[in-house]
Coordinates of C-alpha atoms in Angstrom, one line a residue:
Chain A
L1 CA 5.5 14.7 5.9
L2 CA 7.9 14.1 3.1
T3 CA 9.1 17.1 1.3
E4 CA 10.4 17.2 -2.3
A5 CA 13.7 17.5 -1.1
H6 CA 13.2 14.5 1.1
R7 CA 12.0 12.3 -1.8
D8 CA 14.7 13.4 -3.9
R9 CA 17.0 11.3 -1.9
F10 CA 15.0 8.3 -2.3
S11 CA 15.8 5.6 -5.1
V12 CA 13.7 2.9 -6.3
V13 CA 15.9 0.2 -7.9
L14 CA 14.4 -2.7 -10.1
V15 CA 16.9 -5.7 -10.4
S16 CA 16.6 -7.5 -13.7
P17 CA 12.8 -6.7 -14.2
R18 CA 11.2 -9.1 -16.9
N19 CA 7.8 -7.8 -17.5
P20 CA 7.1 -4.7 -19.2
L21 CA 4.2 -4.4 -17.8
N22 CA 5.5 -4.5 -14.2
I23 CA 8.1 -2.1 -14.9
G24 CA 5.6 0.6 -16.2
A25 CA 3.6 -0.2 -13.2
A26 CA 6.5 0.5 -10.8
A27 CA 7.1 4.0 -12.4
R28 CA 3.2 4.7 -12.4
A29 CA 3.4 4.2 -8.6
M30 CA 6.5 6.1 -8.2
A31 CA 4.9 9.3 -9.8
N32 CA 1.6 8.8 -7.7
F33 CA 3.5 9.2 -4.6
G34 CA 6.1 11.8 -5.7
F35 CA 9.3 9.9 -6.1
S36 CA 11.5 10.5 -9.1
H37 CA 14.8 8.4 -9.2
L38 CA 14.3 5.2 -10.7
A39 CA 17.6 2.8 -11.4
V40 CA 17.2 -0.5 -13.3
V41 CA 19.9 -3.1 -12.9
A42 CA 20.6 -5.2 -15.9
P43 CA 17.3 -5.1 -17.5
Y44 CA 16.3 -7.6 -20.4
E45 CA 16.9 -5.2 -23.2
A46 CA 14.0 -5.8 -25.3
H47 CA 11.6 -5.8 -22.2
W48 CA 13.1 -2.5 -21.0
R49 CA 12.7 -0.6 -24.4
E50 CA 9.1 -1.9 -24.7
A51 CA 8.4 -0.6 -21.2
K52 CA 10.2 2.7 -21.8
S53 CA 8.2 3.0 -25.3
A54 CA 4.9 2.1 -23.9
V55 CA 1.9 4.5 -24.6
G56 CA 1.6 6.8 -21.4
A57 CA 5.1 5.9 -20.1
E58 CA 6.2 7.8 -17.2
K59 CA 8.7 10.5 -17.7
L60 CA 10.7 9.1 -15.0
L61 CA 11.3 5.8 -17.0
Q62 CA 13.2 7.8 -19.7
D63 CA 15.1 9.6 -17.2
A64 CA 16.1 6.1 -15.3
R65 CA 19.2 5.2 -14.9
T66 CA 20.4 1.4 -16.2
T67 CA 23.6 -0.2 -14.7
Q68 CA 25.0 -3.5 -15.1
S69 CA 25.3 -4.4 -11.3
L70 CA 23.3 -3.4 -8.0
S71 CA 26.3 -2.5 -6.4
E72 CA 26.7 0.6 -9.1
A73 CA 23.1 1.4 -8.8
V74 CA 23.3 1.8 -5.1
A75 CA 26.9 3.4 -4.9
D76 CA 25.8 6.7 -3.7
C77 CA 23.2 5.4 -0.9
T78 CA 23.8 5.2 2.6
L79 CA 21.2 3.0 3.5
V80 CA 19.9 0.2 1.2
I81 CA 17.1 -1.4 1.8
G82 CA 16.1 -4.9 -0.2
T83 CA 12.5 -6.1 -0.3
G84 CA 10.8 -9.5 -0.7
A85 CA 9.7 -12.4 1.1
L86 CA 11.8 -13.6 3.9
S87 CA 9.9 -16.6 5.0
R88 CA 11.7 -18.7 2.5
R89 CA 15.3 -18.2 4.0
R90 CA 16.5 -16.8 7.3
P91 CA 17.7 -13.5 6.8
E92 CA 21.2 -12.6 7.4
Q93 CA 20.9 -8.8 8.4
T94 CA 18.1 -7.2 10.4
A95 CA 14.7 -7.4 8.5
V96 CA 11.6 -5.3 9.6
S97 CA 8.0 -5.3 8.7
L98 CA 7.0 -2.6 6.4
P99 CA 4.6 -1.1 8.9
A100 CA 7.7 -0.5 11.2
L101 CA 10.1 1.0 8.5
A102 CA 9.4 4.8 8.4
P103 CA 11.2 5.4 12.0
L104 CA 14.3 4.0 10.9
L105 CA 14.1 6.2 7.5
A106 CA 13.3 8.9 9.2
R107 CA 16.7 9.1 11.3
E108 CA 18.7 8.2 8.2
L109 CA 17.1 11.3 6.4
A110 CA 17.7 13.5 9.4
R111 CA 21.4 12.8 9.2
G112 CA 21.6 13.2 5.6
G113 CA 21.6 10.0 4.0
R114 CA 20.5 8.7 0.6
M115 CA 18.3 5.8 0.5
A116 CA 17.7 3.0 -2.1
L117 CA 14.4 0.8 -2.1
V118 CA 15.9 -2.5 -3.9
F119 CA 13.2 -4.9 -5.7
G120 CA 14.3 -8.4 -7.1
P121 CA 13.2 -10.0 -10.3
E122 CA 9.2 -11.3 -10.5
K123 CA 9.9 -14.9 -10.1
R124 CA 13.1 -15.2 -8.0
G125 CA 13.4 -12.2 -5.7
L126 CA 17.1 -10.8 -4.7
T127 CA 19.5 -13.2 -4.6
R128 CA 22.0 -13.8 -1.7
E129 CA 24.5 -11.8 -3.8
D130 CA 21.9 -8.9 -4.0
L131 CA 21.2 -9.1 -0.4
V132 CA 24.9 -8.6 0.7
L133 CA 24.4 -5.0 -0.3
C134 CA 21.5 -4.3 1.8
H135 CA 21.8 -2.6 5.4
L136 CA 18.3 -3.8 6.0
L137 CA 15.5 -5.8 4.6
V138 CA 11.9 -5.1 4.8
E139 CA 9.0 -7.5 4.1
I140 CA 5.6 -6.6 3.2
P141 CA 3.1 -8.5 5.8
T142 CA 1.2 -10.7 3.8
D143 CA -1.0 -14.1 4.1
A144 CA 1.1 -17.2 4.5
R145 CA -1.0 -19.0 1.8
Q146 CA -0.2 -16.5 -0.9
P147 CA 2.8 -14.5 0.2
S148 CA 4.4 -13.5 -2.9
M149 CA 3.2 -10.1 -4.3
N150 CA 3.4 -8.7 -8.0
L151 CA 6.0 -6.4 -8.5
G152 CA 4.2 -3.1 -9.6
Q153 CA 1.9 -3.5 -6.6
A154 CA 4.7 -4.1 -4.1
V155 CA 6.4 -1.2 -5.0
A156 CA 2.9 0.7 -4.7
V157 CA 2.5 -0.6 -1.5
C158 CA 5.9 0.5 -0.2
L159 CA 5.6 3.8 -1.6
Y160 CA 2.4 4.5 -0.2
E161 CA 3.9 3.5 3.4
L162 CA 6.7 6.0 2.9
A163 CA 4.7 8.8 1.3
S164 CA 1.8 8.7 4.1
R165 CA 3.9 7.5 7.2
L166 CA 7.4 8.8 7.2
H167 CA 7.9 12.0 9.1
L168 CA 11.4 13.6 10.0
P169 CA 12.2 13.4 13.8
E170 CA 11.2 16.7 14.3
D171 CA 7.6 16.4 13.4
A172 CA 7.6 12.6 14.3
T173 CA 4.3 12.0 16.4
P174 CA 4.5 9.4 19.2
A175 CA 1.7 7.7 17.1
I176 CA 4.7 6.9 14.8
I177 CA 7.5 6.0 17.4
A178 CA 4.9 4.0 18.9
G179 CA 3.9 2.1 15.9
A180 CA 7.3 0.8 15.3
G181 CA 7.5 -1.1 18.4
S182 CA 10.2 -3.2 19.4
H183 CA 11.9 -3.0 16.1
V184 CA 13.0 0.6 16.6
E185 CA 15.0 -0.1 19.7
Q186 CA 16.6 -3.3 18.1
Q187 CA 17.6 -0.9 15.2
A188 CA 18.7 1.7 17.0
H189 CA 22.6 1.3 15.7
L190 CA 21.6 1.5 12.2
A191 CA 21.6 5.3 13.0
P192 CA 23.7 6.5 15.3
S193 CA 22.9 9.2 17.4
D194 CA 25.8 11.5 16.5
D195 CA 24.8 13.3 13.0
T196 CA 28.0 12.7 11.1
P197 CA 27.2 11.7 7.4
P198 CA 27.0 7.8 7.0
A199 CA 29.2 6.1 4.7
A200 CA 27.8 5.7 1.1
S201 CA 27.3 2.0 -0.1
G202 CA 30.1 2.6 -3.0
N203 CA 32.8 3.5 -0.1
L204 CA 31.7 0.2 1.8
D205 CA 32.4 -1.9 -1.7
L206 CA 35.9 -0.2 -1.8
L207 CA 36.7 -0.9 1.8
A208 CA 35.6 -4.6 1.2
G209 CA 37.5 -4.8 -1.6
V210 CA 40.9 -4.0 0.3
I211 CA 40.0 -6.1 3.0
D212 CA 39.5 -8.9 0.7
K213 CA 43.2 -8.3 -0.4
V214 CA 44.4 -8.2 3.0
M215 CA 42.6 -11.3 4.0
L216 CA 44.2 -12.9 1.1
A217 CA 47.6 -11.4 1.5
A218 CA 47.4 -12.7 5.0
A219 CA 46.2 -16.1 4.1
Y220 CA 43.4 -15.4 6.6
S221 CA 40.8 -17.8 5.0
P222 CA 41.3 -21.5 4.0
A223 CA 40.9 -21.9 0.2
K224 CA 37.2 -23.4 0.5
M225 CA 36.4 -20.6 3.3
R226 CA 37.1 -17.7 1.1
E227 CA 33.6 -16.9 -0.6
A228 CA 31.9 -17.3 2.6
N229 CA 34.0 -15.0 4.6
R230 CA 34.1 -12.4 1.6
H231 CA 30.1 -12.9 2.1
D232 CA 30.1 -12.2 5.9
L233 CA 32.6 -9.3 5.5
R234 CA 30.2 -7.4 3.4
L235 CA 27.2 -8.0 5.7
L236 CA 29.3 -6.8 8.6
L237 CA 30.5 -3.9 7.1
R238 CA 27.0 -2.7 6.5
R239 CA 26.0 -3.9 9.9
L240 CA 28.3 -1.6 11.6
A241 CA 26.9 1.5 10.2
L242 CA 29.8 3.2 9.7
S243 CA 30.0 7.0 9.3
E244 CA 31.9 8.4 6.1
D245 CA 35.0 9.5 8.2
D246 CA 35.1 6.3 10.1
A247 CA 34.8 4.5 6.7
R248 CA 37.8 6.6 5.4
R249 CA 40.1 6.0 8.3
I250 CA 39.4 2.4 8.4
L251 CA 40.2 2.3 4.6
G252 CA 43.5 4.0 5.1
F253 CA 44.5 1.7 7.8
F254 CA 44.0 -1.4 5.5
R255 CA 45.5 0.1 2.7
R256 CA 48.6 0.5 4.8
V257 CA 48.4 -3.3 6.1
L258 CA 48.3 -4.0 2.6
R259 CA 51.4 -2.4 1.7
R260 CA 53.1 -4.0 4.4
L261 CA 51.8 -7.4 3.4
E262 CA 52.2 -7.2 -0.3
P263 CA 55.9 -6.8 -0.6
Chain B
L1 CA -4.9 -7.4 14.0
L2 CA -7.5 -8.8 11.6
T3 CA -8.6 -12.3 12.3
E4 CA -10.0 -14.6 9.5
A5 CA -13.3 -14.0 10.9
H6 CA -12.9 -10.1 10.7
R7 CA -11.9 -10.3 6.7
D8 CA -14.8 -12.4 6.2
R9 CA -17.0 -9.7 6.9
F10 CA -14.9 -7.4 4.0
S11 CA -15.8 -7.6 0.5
V12 CA -14.1 -5.9 -2.4
V13 CA -16.3 -4.8 -5.2
L14 CA -15.0 -3.8 -8.7
V15 CA -17.7 -2.0 -10.7
S16 CA -17.4 -2.7 -14.6
P17 CA -13.7 -3.3 -14.5
R18 CA -12.4 -3.2 -18.1
N19 CA -8.9 -4.7 -18.1
P20 CA -8.4 -8.3 -17.3
L21 CA -5.1 -7.7 -16.0
N22 CA -6.3 -5.3 -13.6
I23 CA -9.2 -7.7 -12.2
G24 CA -6.3 -10.6 -12.0
A25 CA -4.3 -7.8 -10.3
A26 CA -7.0 -7.0 -7.7
A27 CA -7.5 -10.6 -6.9
R28 CA -3.9 -11.3 -6.3
A29 CA -3.8 -8.4 -3.7
M30 CA -6.7 -9.9 -2.0
A31 CA -5.0 -13.3 -1.8
N32 CA -1.7 -11.6 -0.7
F33 CA -3.4 -9.8 2.2
G34 CA -6.0 -12.6 3.0
F35 CA -9.5 -11.4 2.0
S36 CA -11.5 -13.7 -0.1
H37 CA -15.1 -12.1 -1.0
L38 CA -14.9 -10.3 -4.4
A39 CA -18.0 -8.9 -6.0
V40 CA -17.9 -7.8 -9.8
V41 CA -20.8 -5.3 -10.9
A42 CA -21.9 -5.3 -14.5
P43 CA -18.7 -6.5 -15.9
Y44 CA -17.5 -6.7 -19.6
E45 CA -18.6 -10.2 -20.4
A46 CA -15.2 -11.1 -22.5
H47 CA -13.0 -9.4 -20.1
W48 CA -14.4 -11.0 -17.2
R49 CA -14.1 -14.5 -18.8
E50 CA -10.6 -13.9 -19.7
A51 CA -9.7 -12.7 -16.4
K52 CA -11.0 -15.7 -14.9
S53 CA -9.6 -18.0 -17.2
A54 CA -5.9 -16.8 -17.1
V55 CA -3.1 -18.8 -16.0
G56 CA -2.6 -18.5 -12.1
A57 CA -5.9 -16.8 -11.6
E58 CA -6.7 -16.8 -7.7
K59 CA -9.7 -19.2 -6.7
L60 CA -11.4 -16.5 -5.2
L61 CA -12.1 -15.0 -8.8
Q62 CA -14.0 -18.4 -9.7
D63 CA -16.0 -17.9 -6.4
A64 CA -16.7 -14.1 -7.1
R65 CA -20.2 -12.8 -7.3
T66 CA -21.5 -11.1 -10.3
T67 CA -24.4 -8.5 -10.0
Q68 CA -26.0 -6.0 -12.2
S69 CA -25.7 -3.3 -9.9
L70 CA -23.9 -2.0 -7.0
S71 CA -26.8 -1.8 -4.9
E72 CA -27.1 -5.8 -5.2
A73 CA -23.4 -6.1 -4.5
V74 CA -23.5 -4.4 -1.3
A75 CA -27.3 -5.0 0.0
D76 CA -25.7 -6.7 2.9
C77 CA -23.3 -4.4 3.7
T78 CA -23.7 -2.1 6.8
L79 CA -20.8 0.5 5.7
V80 CA -19.8 1.1 2.1
I81 CA -16.6 2.6 1.1
G82 CA -16.1 4.5 -2.1
T83 CA -12.6 4.8 -3.4
G84 CA -11.1 7.3 -5.9
A85 CA -9.6 10.5 -6.4
L86 CA -11.6 13.1 -5.0
S87 CA -9.9 16.3 -6.1
R88 CA -12.1 16.5 -9.1
R89 CA -15.5 17.0 -7.3
R90 CA -16.6 18.0 -4.0
P91 CA -17.6 15.0 -2.3
E92 CA -21.2 14.8 -1.2
Q93 CA -20.4 12.6 1.8
T94 CA -17.7 12.6 4.2
A95 CA -14.3 11.8 2.8
V96 CA -11.3 10.3 4.8
S97 CA -7.5 9.9 3.9
L98 CA -6.5 6.0 3.6
P99 CA -4.5 6.3 6.5
A100 CA -7.1 7.6 8.6
L101 CA -9.3 4.8 7.8
A102 CA -8.6 2.3 9.9
P103 CA -10.4 3.5 13.3
L104 CA -13.7 4.1 11.6
L105 CA -13.8 0.4 10.4
A106 CA -12.7 -1.0 13.8
R107 CA -16.0 0.3 15.3
E108 CA -17.8 -0.7 12.6
L109 CA -16.1 -4.4 13.0
A110 CA -16.6 -4.3 16.5
R111 CA -20.6 -3.6 16.4
G112 CA -20.7 -6.6 13.9
G113 CA -21.1 -4.7 10.5
R114 CA -20.0 -5.9 6.9
M115 CA -18.0 -3.6 5.1
A116 CA -17.7 -3.3 1.2
L117 CA -14.6 -1.5 -0.5
V118 CA -16.0 -0.3 -3.8
F119 CA -13.5 0.4 -6.8
G120 CA -14.7 2.2 -10.1
P121 CA -13.9 1.4 -13.5
E122 CA -10.6 2.4 -14.6
K123 CA -11.0 5.4 -16.8
R124 CA -13.5 7.3 -15.1
G125 CA -14.3 6.2 -11.5
L126 CA -17.1 5.8 -9.5
T127 CA -20.0 7.8 -10.8
R128 CA -22.3 9.9 -8.7
E129 CA -25.0 7.2 -8.7
D130 CA -22.4 5.1 -7.2
L131 CA -21.2 7.2 -4.8
V132 CA -24.8 7.7 -3.5
L133 CA -24.5 4.3 -2.2
C134 CA -21.4 4.6 0.1
H135 CA -21.3 6.0 3.5
L136 CA -18.1 7.0 3.3
L137 CA -15.5 7.9 0.8
V138 CA -11.7 7.2 1.0
E139 CA -8.9 8.7 -0.9
I140 CA -5.2 7.5 -1.3
P141 CA -3.0 10.6 -0.8
T142 CA -1.0 10.7 -4.0
D143 CA 0.9 13.4 -5.7
A144 CA -1.0 15.9 -7.1
R145 CA 0.6 15.9 -10.6
Q146 CA -0.2 12.2 -11.0
P147 CA -3.2 11.5 -8.5
S148 CA -4.6 8.3 -10.6
M149 CA -3.9 5.0 -9.4
N150 CA -3.9 1.8 -11.6
L151 CA -6.7 -0.3 -10.2
G152 CA -4.5 -3.3 -9.2
Q153 CA -2.3 -0.9 -7.2
A154 CA -5.1 1.2 -5.6
V155 CA -6.7 -2.3 -4.4
A156 CA -3.1 -3.4 -3.1
V157 CA -2.7 -0.2 -1.3
C158 CA -5.8 0.0 0.3
L159 CA -5.8 -3.7 1.4
Y160 CA -2.4 -3.4 3.1
E161 CA -3.3 -0.6 4.9
L162 CA -6.4 -2.2 6.6
A163 CA -4.4 -5.6 6.9
S164 CA -1.5 -3.8 8.7
R165 CA -3.4 -0.9 10.9
L166 CA -6.8 -2.4 11.6
H167 CA -7.3 -3.5 14.9
L168 CA -10.3 -3.7 17.1
P169 CA -10.9 -1.2 19.8
E170 CA -9.8 -3.7 22.5
D171 CA -6.6 -4.0 21.2
A172 CA -6.4 -0.5 19.7
T173 CA -3.1 1.0 20.5
P174 CA -3.0 5.1 21.4
A175 CA -0.9 5.0 18.0
I176 CA -3.7 4.3 15.9
I177 CA -6.3 6.7 17.7
A178 CA -3.8 9.3 17.4
G179 CA -2.5 8.5 13.9
A180 CA -6.1 9.3 12.6
G181 CA -6.2 12.8 14.2
S182 CA -9.3 14.8 13.9
H183 CA -11.2 12.8 11.3
V184 CA -12.0 10.3 14.0
E185 CA -13.9 13.2 15.9
Q186 CA -15.6 14.1 12.9
Q187 CA -16.5 10.7 12.1
A188 CA -17.8 9.7 15.4
H189 CA -21.3 9.7 14.4
L190 CA -20.8 6.8 11.7
A191 CA -20.5 4.4 14.7
P192 CA -23.0 5.3 17.3
S193 CA -21.7 4.4 20.6
D194 CA -24.4 1.9 21.4
D195 CA -23.8 -1.5 20.0
T196 CA -27.0 -2.3 18.2
P197 CA -26.1 -3.8 14.8
P198 CA -26.4 -1.3 12.0
A199 CA -28.5 -1.2 8.9
A200 CA -27.6 -3.2 6.0
S201 CA -27.5 -1.1 2.8
G202 CA -30.3 -3.3 1.1
N203 CA -32.6 -2.1 3.9
L204 CA -31.7 1.4 3.2
D205 CA -32.5 1.1 -0.3
L206 CA -36.0 -0.4 0.6
L207 CA -36.7 2.5 3.2
A208 CA -35.5 5.0 0.4
G209 CA -38.1 3.4 -2.0
V210 CA -40.6 3.6 0.1
I211 CA -39.8 7.3 1.1
D212 CA -39.7 8.2 -2.7
K213 CA -43.2 6.9 -3.1
V214 CA -44.5 8.9 -0.2
M215 CA -42.9 12.0 -1.7
L216 CA -44.5 11.3 -4.8
A217 CA -48.0 10.6 -3.3
A218 CA -47.5 13.6 -1.1
A219 CA -46.6 15.6 -4.3
Y220 CA -43.9 16.8 -2.5
S221 CA -41.0 17.7 -4.9
P222 CA -41.8 20.0 -8.1
A223 CA -41.3 17.6 -11.3
K224 CA -37.5 19.0 -12.0
M225 CA -36.4 18.7 -8.2
R226 CA -37.6 15.1 -8.2
E227 CA -34.4 13.6 -9.3
A228 CA -32.3 15.7 -6.8
N229 CA -34.2 15.2 -3.9
R230 CA -34.3 11.4 -4.3
H231 CA -30.5 11.7 -4.5
D232 CA -30.1 13.7 -1.5
L233 CA -32.4 11.6 0.3
R234 CA -30.1 8.6 -0.3
L235 CA -27.0 10.6 1.0
L236 CA -29.1 11.3 4.0
L237 CA -30.2 7.8 4.8
R238 CA -26.6 7.0 4.8
R239 CA -25.5 9.7 6.7
L240 CA -27.8 8.8 9.6
A241 CA -25.9 5.6 10.3
L242 CA -29.1 3.8 11.2
S243 CA -29.4 0.9 13.3
E244 CA -31.3 -2.1 11.8
D245 CA -34.0 -1.5 14.6
D246 CA -34.1 2.3 13.7
A247 CA -34.1 1.5 10.0
R248 CA -37.1 -1.1 10.5
R249 CA -39.1 1.1 12.7
I250 CA -38.9 4.1 10.2
L251 CA -40.0 1.8 7.4
G252 CA -43.0 0.6 9.1
F253 CA -43.8 4.4 9.7
F254 CA -43.4 5.3 6.1
R255 CA -45.4 2.1 5.1
R256 CA -48.2 3.3 7.0
V257 CA -47.9 7.0 5.8
L258 CA -47.9 5.7 2.1
R259 CA -51.1 3.6 2.8
R260 CA -53.0 6.7 3.8
L261 CA -51.9 8.6 0.8
E262 CA -52.4 6.3 -1.5
P263 CA -55.8 5.4 -1.4

């Protein structure tokens, strides 16, 4: 199962959590399952202070990183996993059910990746803008009559699943591979079989920024399509599962293109 | 996976829960994973009222049974599963880790049993007296540095595990059997291979009561051993995994013995 060093490559990211009790509960679940990196994006200041100063607050709350954007919080991650009930909308990237997640992460772990598990605000969940930064979406299989889980409980369930079912490929038993079923096949492209290090989320943002400029300089998008094309580009870049090398090479290429387009 | 009819044979039992928020969270998790039978044992009245009247409280809280003792709450159950961190004491009955639980319950479900998942009070967990009513103990595998889980989160994790990994034997995949490892072998006696209906917890209590009287009438126990022997008897009766028929026959036998001993 997961070693300390493996758990060290996971972050839990809470986007604008509202209820201090939920923040505390998320931190408690992390401590219960041996995870220690918490990042909080654009917290409501008063609620965040209250959560940190609660009696019995976990030490990892004191050590948590706060950032203004999700993009910053996951900049060093190579696989960003968004959570939530997906029934409301058709997801724009691949979605798996939580019991099928472990094998995908095992491959990412084996190739040296860093992972973030991202949870949205209590009421509305992750926005379309948050989701575009995710390589993969995961859904906890809940009852259709009451699909929406409490934040602290959702974090506990996800971390329990990872702590108890995530094996590295070397020690993966047939049980794990079989358990994930066809999702694994569909997802194979998320982790190229070669073991070059994957591109971090921050590098993909950099690349997307340059390509945006190229699209603009080349007058690629009609004005009213600009936002939609920008959104699709970000999804595409994550779908490609670029290696670090590939991302750097493509960035160099587009920078050259951009210099030629902008006189 | 579990049908509605299967879930209908599960109860969640909270023993003297203290925090209304935790009671609400337990009910929420039940609704999330499609379970509906909640029993609350000896609740603190004010906290219980507060939990039931909370805004957004689940309907299943209104429908919950309250009993004065755990014995009453599980009287109709054929397999009673105690939860908790077992590291503090050496368990007196078989204990399994949560990821290994599903195959044991699948067999009980197949033979028509009713199951209860029992959670103790927030601070101290289940007492020795509660545990003696349990056929089986289950532990959520947590980090040794922070083993103790929040009640609402523990309920969520247990129900997620059952909802997503419990298959009936007919549709059990090799993955499930293999996943449980050696625990399954050790536990085989919990579910006799014949499919006679298992004895309910209330019948075992009845039987234990009569055998107690026989022990007393036969002056079996020295006075200072009486309590310990009574405790061991209750553990033994659950370990035997008696069928309904067996339990009735043994009860008849001991009643006859008792009549002969008490002139």
